[in-house]
Tab-separated table of C-alpha atoms in Angstrom:
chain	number	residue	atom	x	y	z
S	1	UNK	CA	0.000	0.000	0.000
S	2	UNK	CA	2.779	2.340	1.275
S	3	UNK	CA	4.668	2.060	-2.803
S	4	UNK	CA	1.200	2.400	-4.467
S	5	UNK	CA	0.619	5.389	-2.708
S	6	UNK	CA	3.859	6.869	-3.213
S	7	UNK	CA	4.124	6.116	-6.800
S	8	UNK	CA	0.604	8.238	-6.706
S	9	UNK	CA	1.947	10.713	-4.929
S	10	UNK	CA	5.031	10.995	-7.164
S	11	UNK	CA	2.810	11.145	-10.238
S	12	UNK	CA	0.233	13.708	-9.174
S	13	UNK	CA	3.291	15.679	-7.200
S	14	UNK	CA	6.379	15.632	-9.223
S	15	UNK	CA	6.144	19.335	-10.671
S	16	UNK	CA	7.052	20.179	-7.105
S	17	UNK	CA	9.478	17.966	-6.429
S	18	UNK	CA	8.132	17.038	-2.641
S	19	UNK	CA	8.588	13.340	-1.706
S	20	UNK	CA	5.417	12.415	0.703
S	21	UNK	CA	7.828	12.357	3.927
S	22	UNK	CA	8.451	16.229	2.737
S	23	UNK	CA	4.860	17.053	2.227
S	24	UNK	CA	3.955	15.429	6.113
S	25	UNK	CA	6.942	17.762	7.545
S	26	UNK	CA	5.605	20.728	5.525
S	27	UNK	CA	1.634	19.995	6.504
S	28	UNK	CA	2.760	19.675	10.207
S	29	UNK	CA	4.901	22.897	10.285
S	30	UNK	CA	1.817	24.838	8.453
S	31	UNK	CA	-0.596	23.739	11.134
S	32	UNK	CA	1.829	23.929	14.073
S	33	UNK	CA	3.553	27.063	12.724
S	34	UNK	CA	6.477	26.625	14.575
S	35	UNK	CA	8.139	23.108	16.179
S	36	UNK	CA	11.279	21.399	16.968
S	37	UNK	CA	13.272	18.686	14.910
S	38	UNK	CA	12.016	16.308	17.477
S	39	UNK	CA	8.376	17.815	18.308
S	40	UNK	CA	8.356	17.029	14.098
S	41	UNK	CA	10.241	13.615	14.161
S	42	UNK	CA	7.447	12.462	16.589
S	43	UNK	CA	4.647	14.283	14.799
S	44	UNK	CA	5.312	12.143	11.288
S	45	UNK	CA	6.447	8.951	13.036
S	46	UNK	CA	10.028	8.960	12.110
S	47	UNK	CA	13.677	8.916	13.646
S	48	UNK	CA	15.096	12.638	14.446
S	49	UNK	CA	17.833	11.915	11.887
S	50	UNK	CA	15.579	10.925	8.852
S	51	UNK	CA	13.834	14.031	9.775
S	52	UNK	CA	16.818	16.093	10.314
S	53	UNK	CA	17.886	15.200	6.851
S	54	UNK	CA	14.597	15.949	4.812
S	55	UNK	CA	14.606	19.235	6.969
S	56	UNK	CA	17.791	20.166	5.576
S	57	UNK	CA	16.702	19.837	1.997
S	58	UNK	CA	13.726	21.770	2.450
S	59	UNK	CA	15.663	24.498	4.273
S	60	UNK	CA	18.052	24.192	1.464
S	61	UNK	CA	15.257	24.713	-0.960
S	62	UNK	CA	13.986	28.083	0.912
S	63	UNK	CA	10.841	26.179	2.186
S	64	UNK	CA	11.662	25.884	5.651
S	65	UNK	CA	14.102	28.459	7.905
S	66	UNK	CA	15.649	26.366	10.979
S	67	UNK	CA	17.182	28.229	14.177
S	68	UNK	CA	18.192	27.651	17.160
S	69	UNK	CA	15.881	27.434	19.981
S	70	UNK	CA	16.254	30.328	22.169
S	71	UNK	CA	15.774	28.228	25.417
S	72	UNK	CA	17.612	25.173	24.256
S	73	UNK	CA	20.341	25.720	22.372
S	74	UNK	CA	20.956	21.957	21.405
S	75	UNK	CA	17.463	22.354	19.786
S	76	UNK	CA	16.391	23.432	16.132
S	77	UNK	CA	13.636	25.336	15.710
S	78	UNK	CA	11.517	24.979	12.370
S	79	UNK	CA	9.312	26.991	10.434
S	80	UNK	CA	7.312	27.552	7.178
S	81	UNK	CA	8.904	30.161	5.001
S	82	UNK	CA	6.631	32.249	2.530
S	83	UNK	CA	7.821	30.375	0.015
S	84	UNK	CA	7.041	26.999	1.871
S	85	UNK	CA	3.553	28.554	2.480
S	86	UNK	CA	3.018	28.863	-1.301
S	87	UNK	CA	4.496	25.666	-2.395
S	88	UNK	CA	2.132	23.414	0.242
S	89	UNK	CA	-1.048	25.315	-0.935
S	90	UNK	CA	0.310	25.339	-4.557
S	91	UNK	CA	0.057	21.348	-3.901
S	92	UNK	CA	-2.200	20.327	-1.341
S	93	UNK	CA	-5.274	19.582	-4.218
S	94	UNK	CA	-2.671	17.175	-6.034
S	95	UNK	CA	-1.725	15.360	-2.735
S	96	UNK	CA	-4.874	15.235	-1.799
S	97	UNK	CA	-6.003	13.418	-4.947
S	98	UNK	CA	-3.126	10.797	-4.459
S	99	UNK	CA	-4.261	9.931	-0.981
S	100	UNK	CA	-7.609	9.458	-2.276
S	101	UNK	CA	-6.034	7.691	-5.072
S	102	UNK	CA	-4.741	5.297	-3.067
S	103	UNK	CA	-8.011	4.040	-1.487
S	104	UNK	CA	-10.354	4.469	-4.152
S	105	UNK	CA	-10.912	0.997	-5.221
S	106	UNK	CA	-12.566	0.837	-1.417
S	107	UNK	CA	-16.102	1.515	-0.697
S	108	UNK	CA	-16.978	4.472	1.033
S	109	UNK	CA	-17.428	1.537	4.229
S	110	UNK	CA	-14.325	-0.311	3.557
S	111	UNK	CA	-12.314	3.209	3.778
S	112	UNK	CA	-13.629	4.091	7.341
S	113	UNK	CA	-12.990	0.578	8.135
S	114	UNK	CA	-9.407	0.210	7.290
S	115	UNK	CA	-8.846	4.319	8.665
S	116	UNK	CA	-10.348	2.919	12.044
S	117	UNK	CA	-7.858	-0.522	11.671
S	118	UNK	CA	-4.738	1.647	10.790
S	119	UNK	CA	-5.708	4.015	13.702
S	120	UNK	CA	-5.039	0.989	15.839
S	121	UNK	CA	-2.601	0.146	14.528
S	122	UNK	CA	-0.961	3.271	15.030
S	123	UNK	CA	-2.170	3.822	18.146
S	124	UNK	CA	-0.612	0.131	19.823
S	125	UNK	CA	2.751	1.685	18.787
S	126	UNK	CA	2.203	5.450	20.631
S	127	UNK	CA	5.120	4.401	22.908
S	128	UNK	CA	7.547	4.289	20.264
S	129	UNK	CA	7.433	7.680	19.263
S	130	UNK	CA	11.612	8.580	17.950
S	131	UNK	CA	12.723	5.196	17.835
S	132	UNK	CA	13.828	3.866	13.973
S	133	UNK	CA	12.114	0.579	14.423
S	134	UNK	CA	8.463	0.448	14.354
S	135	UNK	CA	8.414	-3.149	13.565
């Protein structure tokens, strides 16, 4: 499920050059407006240092500025720039229609039915929040 929906995602996305780890880390920063590497590693379910990494190319790219946190200096603080503002909302309809993509050989039932399963799923492994293996 995970390739079929990033081979959508690459399709209806590639004009912006986003991979969907990318697109989670810029949706998170636009509704949190501001977070740390870690507050974000946790946020998308991934290790600090995959998330570092992506971070750095979208900094890189202009799309998000990265500071250091005024009360921990060990800590980088994220943000949207304008021009991460514009490239999310520029994209958001063609993400969209990949995630819907991805389920719509699913009845309108069988959809809720495996959110609700995955949503278990997910939440049996709330403990594991930063660790690499969620295995």
């Amino acid at each position: 499920m995970h390739q079929i929906h990033v081979s959508l995602f690459s399709e209806r996305c590639a004009e912006f050059r986003i991979t969907p780890l990318q697109y989670s880390l810029l949706s998170q920063l636009r509704e949190l407006r501001e977070a740390d590497q870690t507050t974000l590693a946790n946020a998308v379910a991934l290790d600090r240092t995959t998330t570092t990494g992506a971070l750095k190319r979208l900094a890189g790219r202009g799309l998000v500025s990265r500071s250091i946190s005024p009360t921990d200096r060990r800590a980088q603080v994220c943000r949207l720039t304008p021009a991460g503002e514009a490239l999310h909302a520029a994209m958001e309809g063609a993400a969209r229609d990949a995630h819907a993509r991805t389920v719509d050989a699913l009845t309108d039932a069988d959809r809720h039915h495996l959110i609700r399963l995955l949503q278990q799923v997910v939440s049996g492994h709330d403990h594991r929040h930063g660790d690499a293996d969620l295995s």
